[in-house]
PDB file of C-alpha atoms and ligand atoms in Angstrom:
ATOM      1  CA  MET A   6     118.293 105.761 102.730  1.00 79.00           C
ATOM      2  CA  ASP A   7     117.677 107.855 106.386  1.00 82.00           C
ATOM      3  CA  VAL A   8     114.147 108.343 107.980  1.00 82.00           C
ATOM      4  CA  ILE A   9     114.878 110.796 110.650  1.00 86.00           C
ATOM      5  CA  TYR A  10     112.816 112.309 113.487  1.00 84.00           C
ATOM      6  CA  ARG A  11     114.937 115.745 114.669  1.00 86.00           C
ATOM      7  CA  TYR A  12     114.243 117.435 117.415  1.00 85.00           C
ATOM      8  CA  ASP A  13     115.875 121.595 117.871  1.00 84.00           C
ATOM      9  CA  PRO A  14     115.331 122.404 121.254  1.00 81.00           C
ATOM     10  CA  PHE A  15     116.269 125.893 120.516  1.00 85.00           C
ATOM     11  CA  ALA A  16     113.041 125.831 118.134  1.00 81.00           C
ATOM     12  CA  PRO A  17     110.335 127.788 119.301  1.00 79.00           C
ATOM     13  CA  ILE A  18     107.439 125.834 120.543  1.00 75.00           C
ATOM     14  CA  VAL A  19     103.906 125.835 118.839  1.00 76.00           C
ATOM     15  CA  PRO A  20     101.577 124.520 120.736  1.00 75.00           C
ATOM     16  CA  ARG A  21      98.434 122.825 118.670  1.00 81.00           C
ATOM     17  CA  GLU A  22      95.646 125.318 117.750  1.00 87.00           C
ATOM     18  CA  ILE A  23      92.884 123.778 116.014  1.00 93.00           C
ATOM     19  CA  PRO A  24      89.994 125.900 116.753  1.00 93.00           C
ATOM     20  CA  ASP A  25      87.409 124.473 114.637  1.00 95.00           C
ATOM     21  CA  ALA A  26      86.585 121.447 112.951  1.00 96.00           C
ATOM     22  CA  ALA A  27      87.409 122.558 109.632  1.00 95.00           C
ATOM     23  CA  ALA A  28      90.789 122.748 110.808  1.00 96.00           C
ATOM     24  CA  ALA A  29      90.661 119.767 112.129  1.00 97.00           C
ATOM     25  CA  ILE A  30      89.892 118.308 108.896  1.00 96.00           C
ATOM     26  CA  ASP A  31      92.890 120.155 107.247  1.00 95.00           C
ATOM     27  CA  ARG A  32      95.018 118.036 109.827  1.00 95.00           C
ATOM     28  CA  LEU A  33      94.098 114.949 109.936  1.00 96.00           C
ATOM     29  CA  ILE A  34      93.813 115.128 105.450  1.00 95.00           C
ATOM     30  CA  GLN A  35      97.515 117.068 105.809  1.00 93.00           C
ATOM     31  CA  GLY A  36      98.558 113.986 108.208  1.00 94.00           C
ATOM     32  CA  ASN A  37      97.170 110.976 105.972  1.00 95.00           C
ATOM     33  CA  GLN A  38      99.213 112.790 103.373  1.00 93.00           C
ATOM     34  CA  ARG A  39     102.644 113.286 105.188  1.00 91.00           C
ATOM     35  CA  PHE A  40     102.044 109.257 106.001  1.00 93.00           C
ATOM     36  CA  SER A  41     101.140 107.729 101.962  1.00 92.00           C
ATOM     37  CA  ASP A  42     103.737 110.735 101.132  1.00 90.00           C
ATOM     38  CA  MET A  43     106.763 108.906 103.474  1.00 88.00           C
ATOM     39  CA  VAL A  44     105.846 105.073 102.523  1.00 90.00           C
ATOM     40  CA  HIS A  45     106.011 105.928  98.742  1.00 88.00           C
ATOM     41  CA  ALA A  46     108.643 107.937  98.767  1.00 86.00           C
ATOM     42  CA  ILE A  47     110.488 104.766 100.961  1.00 86.00           C
ATOM     43  CA  GLN A  48     108.850 102.484  98.232  1.00 87.00           C
ATOM     44  CA  ARG A  49     110.250 104.155  95.235  1.00 87.00           C
ATOM     45  CA  ARG A  50     113.834 103.876  96.868  1.00 85.00           C
ATOM     46  CA  THR A  51     113.315 100.447  97.346  1.00 87.00           C
ATOM     47  CA  LEU A  52     113.184 100.187  94.079  1.00 89.00           C
ATOM     48  CA  GLY A  53     116.049 102.498  93.511  1.00 86.00           C
ATOM     49  CA  GLU A  54     114.251 105.312  92.618  1.00 85.00           C
ATOM     50  CA  GLY A  55     113.772 108.636  93.556  1.00 72.00           C
ATOM     51  CA  PRO A  56     115.793 111.115  95.640  1.00 72.00           C
ATOM     52  CA  VAL A  57     118.914 109.516  98.583  1.00 74.00           C
ATOM     53  CA  GLU A  58     118.652 112.121 100.816  1.00 81.00           C
ATOM     54  CA  PRO A  59     117.295 111.494 104.040  1.00 84.00           C
ATOM     55  CA  LEU A  60     113.614 112.077 105.049  1.00 82.00           C
ATOM     56  CA  ILE A  61     113.394 114.761 107.686  1.00 84.00           C
ATOM     57  CA  LEU A  62     110.639 114.512 110.241  1.00 81.00           C
ATOM     58  CA  PRO A  63     110.601 117.806 112.402  1.00 79.00           C
ATOM     59  CA  LEU A  64     108.872 116.646 116.255  1.00 79.00           C
ATOM     60  CA  CYS A  65     109.236 118.506 119.956  1.00 73.00           C
ATOM     61  CA  PRO A  66     107.741 117.057 123.116  1.00 71.00           C
ATOM     62  CA  ILE A  67     104.487 119.598 121.995  1.00 69.00           C
ATOM     63  CA  SER A  68     103.581 118.537 119.217  1.00 64.00           C
ATOM     64  CA  LEU A  69     104.317 114.433 120.893  1.00 66.00           C
ATOM     65  CA  GLY A  70     101.628 115.664 123.081  1.00 66.00           C
ATOM     66  CA  LEU A  71     104.363 114.602 125.523  1.00 72.00           C
ATOM     67  CA  PRO A  72     105.058 116.985 128.873  1.00 75.00           C
ATOM     68  CA  LEU A  73     108.268 119.249 128.917  1.00 73.00           C
ATOM     69  CA  TYR A  74     109.172 118.218 132.162  1.00 76.00           C
ATOM     70  CA  GLN A  75     109.139 115.198 134.541  1.00 81.00           C
ATOM     71  CA  GLY A  76     106.576 114.982 136.534  1.00 81.00           C
ATOM     72  CA  ALA A  77     104.510 116.990 134.493  1.00 79.00           C
ATOM     73  CA  VAL A  78     100.731 115.454 133.596  1.00 80.00           C
ATOM     74  CA  LEU A  79      98.673 116.280 130.521  1.00 79.00           C
ATOM     75  CA  ASN A  80      95.281 116.691 130.240  1.00 84.00           C
ATOM     76  CA  GLN A  81      93.586 115.091 127.884  1.00 90.00           C
ATOM     77  CA  ALA A  82      92.509 116.946 124.925  1.00 91.00           C
ATOM     78  CA  PRO A  83      92.363 115.209 121.676  1.00 95.00           C
ATOM     79  CA  PHE A  84      90.474 117.084 118.555  1.00 96.00           C
ATOM     80  CA  ALA A  85      89.032 114.400 117.291  1.00 97.00           C
ATOM     81  CA  LEU A  86      87.605 111.115 117.888  1.00 97.00           C
ATOM     82  CA  ILE A  87      87.525 108.167 115.710  1.00 97.00           C
ATOM     83  CA  LEU A  88      85.658 105.521 115.547  1.00 97.00           C
ATOM     84  CA  GLY A  89      87.627 102.383 113.725  1.00 97.00           C
ATOM     85  CA  CYS A  90      88.234  99.074 112.988  1.00 96.00           C
ATOM     86  CA  SER A  91      90.458  96.920 115.224  1.00 95.00           C
ATOM     87  CA  ASP A  92      92.146  95.773 111.980  1.00 96.00           C
ATOM     88  CA  ALA A  93      96.083  95.496 112.585  1.00 97.00           C
ATOM     89  CA  ARG A  94      96.888  96.945 108.887  1.00 97.00           C
ATOM     90  CA  VAL A  95      94.954 100.586 110.373  1.00 97.00           C
ATOM     91  CA  PRO A  96      96.554 101.765 113.289  1.00 96.00           C
ATOM     92  CA  THR A  97      94.752 105.159 113.637  1.00 97.00           C
ATOM     93  CA  GLU A  98      97.658 107.491 114.669  1.00 95.00           C
ATOM     94  CA  LEU A  99      99.978 106.719 112.178  1.00 95.00           C
ATOM     95  CA  VAL A 100      97.235 106.535 108.982  1.00 97.00           C
ATOM     96  CA  PHE A 101      96.461 110.513 109.998  1.00 97.00           C
ATOM     97  CA  ASP A 102     100.547 110.945 111.469  1.00 93.00           C
ATOM     98  CA  GLN A 103      98.952 112.144 114.961  1.00 92.00           C
ATOM     99  CA  TRP A 104     100.506 111.389 118.176  1.00 87.00           C
ATOM    100  CA  LEU A 105      99.835 111.547 122.188  1.00 86.00           C
ATOM    101  CA  ASN A 106      96.869 113.330 122.943  1.00 89.00           C
ATOM    102  CA  ASP A 107      95.288 114.332 119.422  1.00 93.00           C
ATOM    103  CA  LEU A 108      92.795 111.572 118.957  1.00 96.00           C
ATOM    104  CA  PHE A 109      90.366 109.723 121.179  1.00 97.00           C
ATOM    105  CA  VAL A 110      89.916 106.076 119.241  1.00 97.00           C
ATOM    106  CA  LEU A 111      87.379 103.672 119.576  1.00 96.00           C
ATOM    107  CA  ARG A 112      88.458 100.639 117.565  1.00 96.00           C
ATOM    108  CA  VAL A 113      85.907  97.606 117.342  1.00 94.00           C
ATOM    109  CA  ALA A 114      85.887  95.262 114.300  1.00 94.00           C
ATOM    110  CA  GLY A 115      83.974  96.631 111.733  1.00 95.00           C
ATOM    111  CA  ASN A 116      83.768  99.785 112.646  1.00 95.00           C
ATOM    112  CA  VAL A 117      79.806  99.725 114.150  1.00 93.00           C
ATOM    113  CA  LEU A 118      78.640 100.791 117.210  1.00 89.00           C
ATOM    114  CA  GLY A 119      78.325  98.848 120.260  1.00 84.00           C
ATOM    115  CA  THR A 120      77.070  99.539 123.943  1.00 86.00           C
ATOM    116  CA  ALA A 121      80.637  99.852 125.387  1.00 87.00           C
ATOM    117  CA  CYS A 122      81.461 101.835 122.389  1.00 88.00           C
ATOM    118  CA  LEU A 123      78.590 104.315 123.015  1.00 89.00           C
ATOM    119  CA  GLY A 124      79.374 104.556 126.550  1.00 91.00           C
ATOM    120  CA  SER A 125      82.846 105.408 125.405  1.00 93.00           C
ATOM    121  CA  LEU A 126      81.485 108.439 123.384  1.00 90.00           C
ATOM    122  CA  HIS A 127      79.103 109.569 126.230  1.00 89.00           C
ATOM    123  CA  TYR A 128      81.987 109.979 128.515  1.00 92.00           C
ATOM    124  CA  ALA A 129      84.064 111.781 125.199  1.00 92.00           C
ATOM    125  CA  ALA A 130      81.209 113.890 124.500  1.00 88.00           C
ATOM    126  CA  ARG A 131      80.972 114.902 128.584  1.00 89.00           C
ATOM    127  CA  HIS A 132      84.413 115.280 129.624  1.00 92.00           C
ATOM    128  CA  LEU A 133      86.247 115.957 126.428  1.00 93.00           C
ATOM    129  CA  GLY A 134      83.777 118.095 124.267  1.00 88.00           C
ATOM    130  CA  ASP A 135      86.003 121.622 124.977  1.00 90.00           C
ATOM    131  CA  SER A 136      88.859 120.119 122.446  1.00 94.00           C
ATOM    132  CA  LEU A 137      86.929 117.555 120.494  1.00 96.00           C
ATOM    133  CA  GLN A 138      86.390 119.522 117.249  1.00 96.00           C
ATOM    134  CA  LEU A 139      85.546 116.328 115.296  1.00 97.00           C
ATOM    135  CA  VAL A 140      83.971 113.336 114.926  1.00 97.00           C
ATOM    136  CA  VAL A 141      85.362 110.450 111.899  1.00 98.00           C
ATOM    137  CA  VAL A 142      83.786 107.267 111.102  1.00 98.00           C
ATOM    138  CA  LEU A 143      86.901 105.394 109.486  1.00 98.00           C
ATOM    139  CA  GLY A 144      86.385 102.311 107.229  1.00 98.00           C
ATOM    140  CA  HIS A 145      88.958 100.111 105.739  1.00 98.00           C
ATOM    141  CA  ALA A 146      89.120  98.395 102.061  1.00 97.00           C
ATOM    142  CA  LYS A 147      89.184  94.286 102.542  1.00 95.00           C
ATOM    143  CA  CYS A 148      87.609  94.850 106.128  1.00 96.00           C
ATOM    144  CA  GLY A 149      87.723  90.962 107.414  1.00 93.00           C
ATOM    145  CA  ALA A 150      84.030  91.528 109.403  1.00 93.00           C
ATOM    146  CA  VAL A 151      82.183  93.219 106.055  1.00 95.00           C
ATOM    147  CA  GLN A 152      83.499  90.707 104.007  1.00 94.00           C
ATOM    148  CA  ALA A 153      82.607  87.937 106.299  1.00 91.00           C
ATOM    149  CA  ALA A 154      79.171  90.083 106.864  1.00 92.00           C
ATOM    150  CA  VAL A 155      78.826  89.584 103.203  1.00 94.00           C
ATOM    151  CA  ALA A 156      79.529  85.904 102.732  1.00 91.00           C
ATOM    152  CA  THR A 157      76.999  85.421 105.309  1.00 88.00           C
ATOM    153  CA  TYR A 158      74.567  88.060 103.483  1.00 92.00           C
ATOM    154  CA  LEU A 159      75.092  86.060  99.901  1.00 92.00           C
ATOM    155  CA  SER A 160      75.258  82.434 101.206  1.00 87.00           C
ATOM    156  CA  PRO A 161      73.910  82.389 104.596  1.00 78.00           C
ATOM    157  CA  GLN A 162      73.732  78.546 104.939  1.00 75.00           C
ATOM    158  CA  ASN A 163      77.528  78.373 104.710  1.00 70.00           C
ATOM    159  CA  PHE A 164      77.836  80.413 107.709  1.00 71.00           C
ATOM    160  CA  SER A 165      76.464  78.232 110.532  1.00 69.00           C
ATOM    161  CA  ASP A 166      79.463  78.984 112.931  1.00 69.00           C
ATOM    162  CA  ILE A 167      78.603  82.569 113.031  1.00 69.00           C
ATOM    163  CA  ALA A 168      74.902  82.079 113.208  1.00 66.00           C
ATOM    164  CA  TYR A 169      74.982  80.053 116.351  1.00 67.00           C
ATOM    165  CA  THR A 170      77.863  82.294 118.353  1.00 73.00           C
ATOM    166  CA  PHE A 171      76.176  84.770 119.910  1.00 71.00           C
ATOM    167  CA  ALA A 172      78.672  87.261 119.888  1.00 71.00           C
ATOM    168  CA  LEU A 173      80.383  87.581 116.310  1.00 74.00           C
ATOM    169  CA  ARG A 174      76.815  87.287 115.097  1.00 78.00           C
ATOM    170  CA  THR A 175      75.885  90.772 116.462  1.00 80.00           C
ATOM    171  CA  LEU A 176      78.637  92.213 114.947  1.00 83.00           C
ATOM    172  CA  VAL A 177      77.994  90.556 111.198  1.00 84.00           C
ATOM    173  CA  ASP A 178      73.813  91.591 112.215  1.00 87.00           C
ATOM    174  CA  GLN A 179      74.810  95.179 112.864  1.00 91.00           C
ATOM    175  CA  ILE A 180      76.877  95.557 109.528  1.00 95.00           C
ATOM    176  CA  GLN A 181      73.607  93.499 107.468  1.00 94.00           C
ATOM    177  CA  ILE A 182      71.966  96.699 107.217  1.00 95.00           C
ATOM    178  CA  ALA A 183      74.916  98.308 104.936  1.00 97.00           C
ATOM    179  CA  ILE A 184      75.010  94.861 102.731  1.00 97.00           C
ATOM    180  CA  ARG A 185      71.853  95.494 102.019  1.00 97.00           C
ATOM    181  CA  GLY A 186      72.065  99.032 101.179  1.00 97.00           C
ATOM    182  CA  SER A 187      74.797  98.153  98.941  1.00 98.00           C
ATOM    183  CA  ALA A 188      73.359  95.216  97.144  1.00 98.00           C
ATOM    184  CA  HIS A 189      70.044  97.510  96.513  1.00 98.00           C
ATOM    185  CA  ALA A 190      72.512 100.679  95.064  1.00 98.00           C
ATOM    186  CA  LEU A 191      74.086  98.309  92.833  1.00 98.00           C
ATOM    187  CA  ARG A 192      71.294  97.520  91.385  1.00 98.00           C
ATOM    188  CA  ASP A 193      69.892 100.897  91.436  1.00 97.00           C
ATOM    189  CA  VAL A 194      72.552 102.252  89.510  1.00 96.00           C
ATOM    190  CA  ALA A 195      73.815  98.830  86.786  1.00 96.00           C
ATOM    191  CA  GLY A 196      69.905  97.070  87.229  1.00 96.00           C
ATOM    192  CA  SER A 197      69.702  93.486  89.096  1.00 95.00           C
ATOM    193  CA  ALA A 198      71.750  91.531  86.461  1.00 96.00           C
ATOM    194  CA  ILE A 199      74.599  93.018  88.217  1.00 96.00           C
ATOM    195  CA  SER A 200      74.834  90.121  90.789  1.00 95.00           C
ATOM    196  CA  GLN A 201      75.553  87.596  88.434  1.00 95.00           C
ATOM    197  CA  ASP A 202      78.721  89.330  87.378  1.00 95.00           C
ATOM    198  CA  PRO A 203      81.969  87.357  88.710  1.00 95.00           C
ATOM    199  CA  ASP A 204      83.292  90.000  90.983  1.00 95.00           C
ATOM    200  CA  TYR A 205      79.882  90.877  92.474  1.00 97.00           C
ATOM    201  CA  GLN A 206      81.016  89.460  95.799  1.00 97.00           C
ATOM    202  CA  SER A 207      84.250  91.914  95.679  1.00 96.00           C
ATOM    203  CA  LEU A 208      82.231  95.181  94.018  1.00 97.00           C
ATOM    204  CA  LEU A 209      79.545  93.956  97.001  1.00 98.00           C
ATOM    205  CA  VAL A 210      82.408  94.049  99.857  1.00 98.00           C
ATOM    206  CA  THR A 211      83.739  97.257  98.627  1.00 97.00           C
ATOM    207  CA  THR A 212      80.690  99.635  98.180  1.00 98.00           C
ATOM    208  CA  SER A 213      79.914  97.710 101.627  1.00 98.00           C
ATOM    209  CA  VAL A 214      82.967  99.167 103.735  1.00 98.00           C
ATOM    210  CA  TYR A 215      82.159 102.718 102.232  1.00 98.00           C
ATOM    211  CA  VAL A 216      78.534 102.481 103.471  1.00 98.00           C
ATOM    212  CA  ASN A 217      79.081 100.860 106.514  1.00 98.00           C
ATOM    213  CA  ALA A 218      80.990 103.411 107.667  1.00 98.00           C
ATOM    214  CA  ALA A 219      78.379 106.373 106.688  1.00 98.00           C
ATOM    215  CA  VAL A 220      75.845 103.627 108.464  1.00 97.00           C
ATOM    216  CA  SER A 221      78.029 104.626 111.657  1.00 96.00           C
ATOM    217  CA  ALA A 222      77.947 107.895 111.552  1.00 97.00           C
ATOM    218  CA  LEU A 223      74.419 108.348 111.153  1.00 97.00           C
ATOM    219  CA  GLU A 224      73.878 106.397 113.850  1.00 94.00           C
ATOM    220  CA  LEU A 225      76.855 108.571 115.795  1.00 94.00           C
ATOM    221  CA  ARG A 226      75.205 111.827 114.889  1.00 94.00           C
ATOM    222  CA  ARG A 227      71.771 111.106 116.259  1.00 93.00           C
ATOM    223  CA  GLU A 228      73.415 109.560 119.401  1.00 91.00           C
ATOM    224  CA  LEU A 229      75.781 113.153 119.745  1.00 91.00           C
ATOM    225  CA  ASP A 230      72.295 115.189 119.144  1.00 91.00           C
ATOM    226  CA  GLN A 231      70.970 113.555 121.863  1.00 89.00           C
ATOM    227  CA  ARG A 232      73.899 114.903 124.069  1.00 85.00           C
ATOM    228  CA  GLY A 233      73.857 117.732 122.922  1.00 87.00           C
ATOM    229  CA  PHE A 234      77.409 117.734 120.871  1.00 88.00           C
ATOM    230  CA  LYS A 235      77.237 119.242 117.779  1.00 90.00           C
ATOM    231  CA  GLN A 236      80.660 118.878 116.587  1.00 92.00           C
ATOM    232  CA  PRO A 237      80.421 117.635 112.886  1.00 96.00           C
ATOM    233  CA  VAL A 238      80.846 113.587 111.995  1.00 97.00           C
ATOM    234  CA  VAL A 239      82.666 112.656 109.218  1.00 97.00           C
ATOM    235  CA  THR A 240      83.422 109.401 107.369  1.00 97.00           C
ATOM    236  CA  GLY A 241      86.370 108.150 104.910  1.00 97.00           C
ATOM    237  CA  VAL A 242      87.278 104.764 104.010  1.00 97.00           C
ATOM    238  CA  TYR A 243      91.737 103.554 104.188  1.00 97.00           C
ATOM    239  CA  GLU A 244      92.451 102.573 101.132  1.00 96.00           C
ATOM    240  CA  PHE A 245      95.807 100.103 101.123  1.00 95.00           C
ATOM    241  CA  GLU A 246      96.565 100.904  96.994  1.00 90.00           C
ATOM    242  CA  THR A 247      97.015 104.490  97.289  1.00 90.00           C
ATOM    243  CA  LEU A 248      97.366 104.567 101.438  1.00 94.00           C
ATOM    244  CA  SER A 249      94.727 107.236 101.108  1.00 94.00           C
ATOM    245  CA  VAL A 250      92.030 108.274 103.477  1.00 96.00           C
ATOM    246  CA  GLN A 251      88.867 108.405 100.513  1.00 95.00           C
ATOM    247  CA  ALA A 252      85.142 109.374 100.484  1.00 95.00           C
ATOM    248  CA  LEU A 253      84.589 107.215  97.424  1.00 95.00           C
ATOM    249  CA  PRO A 254      86.556 103.804  95.909  1.00 94.00           C
ATOM    250  CA  GLY A 255      88.553 104.396  93.036  1.00 88.00           C
ATOM    251  CA  ASP A 256      90.908 106.038  91.439  1.00 73.00           C
ATOM    252  CA  PRO A 257      94.048 107.672  93.920  1.00 60.00           C
ATOM    253  CA  ILE A 258      92.893 111.515  95.143  1.00 58.00           C
ATOM    254  CA  SER A 259      93.902 113.928  92.957  1.00 55.00           C
ATOM    255  CA  GLY A 260      92.702 116.481  94.049  1.00 54.00           C
ATOM    256  CA  THR A 261      92.998 118.222  97.386  1.00 59.00           C
ATOM    257  CA  HIS A 262      89.332 119.211  97.824  1.00 72.00           C
ATOM    258  CA  SER A 263      88.475 117.946 101.724  1.00 80.00           C
ATOM    259  CA  THR A 264      85.442 116.308 100.857  1.00 81.00           C
ATOM    260  CA  ASP A 265      87.412 114.041  98.685  1.00 87.00           C
ATOM    261  CA  ARG A 266      88.731 112.352 101.521  1.00 92.00           C
ATOM    262  CA  LEU A 267      85.931 112.780 104.603  1.00 95.00           C
ATOM    263  CA  ARG A 268      83.122 113.133 103.775  1.00 95.00           C
ATOM    264  CA  PRO A 269      80.210 115.275 105.728  1.00 96.00           C
ATOM    265  CA  GLY A 270      78.538 111.832 107.658  1.00 97.00           C
ATOM    266  CA  PRO A 271      74.550 111.329 106.183  1.00 97.00           C
ATOM    267  CA  SER A 272      71.851 113.059 108.790  1.00 93.00           C
ATOM    268  CA  ASN A 273      68.938 111.068 107.013  1.00 95.00           C
ATOM    269  CA  PRO A 274      68.248 107.587 105.991  1.00 95.00           C
ATOM    270  CA  GLU A 275      67.587 109.718 102.342  1.00 97.00           C
ATOM    271  CA  GLU A 276      71.214 111.109 102.688  1.00 97.00           C
ATOM    272  CA  LEU A 277      72.363 107.783 103.299  1.00 97.00           C
ATOM    273  CA  SER A 278      70.928 106.081 100.183  1.00 97.00           C
ATOM    274  CA  HIS A 279      72.297 108.862  97.953  1.00 97.00           C
ATOM    275  CA  TYR A 280      75.466 108.328  99.156  1.00 97.00           C
ATOM    276  CA  ALA A 281      75.153 104.198  98.898  1.00 98.00           C
ATOM    277  CA  ASN A 282      73.951 105.046  95.274  1.00 97.00           C
ATOM    278  CA  GLU A 283      77.055 107.786  94.409  1.00 96.00           C
ATOM    279  CA  VAL A 284      79.642 104.866  96.077  1.00 97.00           C
ATOM    280  CA  ALA A 285      78.265 102.247  94.197  1.00 97.00           C
ATOM    281  CA  ARG A 286      78.610 104.282  90.901  1.00 96.00           C
ATOM    282  CA  ALA A 287      82.300 104.662  91.680  1.00 95.00           C
ATOM    283  CA  ALA A 288      82.939 101.186  92.552  1.00 96.00           C
ATOM    284  CA  LEU A 289      81.248 100.061  89.170  1.00 96.00           C
ATOM    285  CA  THR A 290      83.853 102.436  87.300  1.00 94.00           C
ATOM    286  CA  ALA A 291      86.469 101.681  89.062  1.00 92.00           C
ATOM    287  CA  LEU A 292      85.863  98.038  88.550  1.00 93.00           C
ATOM    288  CA  GLU A 293      85.494  98.555  84.640  1.00 92.00           C
ATOM    289  CA  ARG A 294      88.950 100.310  84.722  1.00 90.00           C
ATOM    290  CA  ASN A 295      90.685  97.007  86.011  1.00 86.00           C
ATOM    291  CA  ARG A 296      89.164  95.757  83.643  1.00 87.00           C
ATOM    292  CA  ALA A 297      90.186  97.893  80.342  1.00 88.00           C
ATOM    293  CA  ASN A 298      93.537  97.506  82.492  1.00 84.00           C
ATOM    294  CA  GLY A 299      94.190  93.646  82.211  1.00 78.00           C
ATOM    295  CA  ASN A 300      93.841  93.884  86.069  1.00 66.00           C
ATOM    296  CA  SER A 301      90.770  92.205  86.632  1.00 52.00           C
TER     297      SER A 301
HETATM  298 ZN1  LIG B 417      88.156  96.318 109.369  1.00 50.12          ZN
END
């Protein structure tokens, strides 16, 4: 099976046009769909299934964000700012199938906001406000930073190396609020006995990954409001099984509704708490389904 990038010098050049946040969300969702379709096609072919025709991916310099002639220098003009995790398995541009000059990316373990991160954010809001239409917080499943924070939350006595390492502790501490909120939401939805479930730790990680992205989105919203930057902040989580960015844990996305993929971030603590309960319900449903299927 060939995967071919094809450039046609005679095809009309269509400059990127993303006039608003809705168009930016559509572009990111379609890009993530292309990415997952391509990987799934390769996986099917590897198993001897699926068509043998080459997968042809059209490209042109403009769509790559590259200059058309030597010596030209582009103006920086990303259409979305993404706060994501440093995890090497979740490269932002690949996951959304975007190219040069499309995304302004901040990556830090656990997608939390620190001082340097906020400085970059302020720079973007001040200098790139004309092109930026959207802010995204992208969490991901099985996040090591969230796993460490959950383990610390459940068994603090076993994590003295984190407790006595200031930089690491700062990171883990920032995630604690999402973990406490997730633990509370799981108790709300399933009762206090849920903490005795053999899968509780993994359930808490799954829920916390989504809630942690929403906590960062709420913080970002407040920071941006102070800067007069009004573009929407949305959140989503990259799931390794589906290769999709999703707004809730569980089944692969079947519909095309954009809020199933990227959902507006909370604008106050009540909305955050409501979302945490929704995530907890979805995580519990997914766990029960896995058990029914004999996967857990
Ligand atoms: Zn991570």
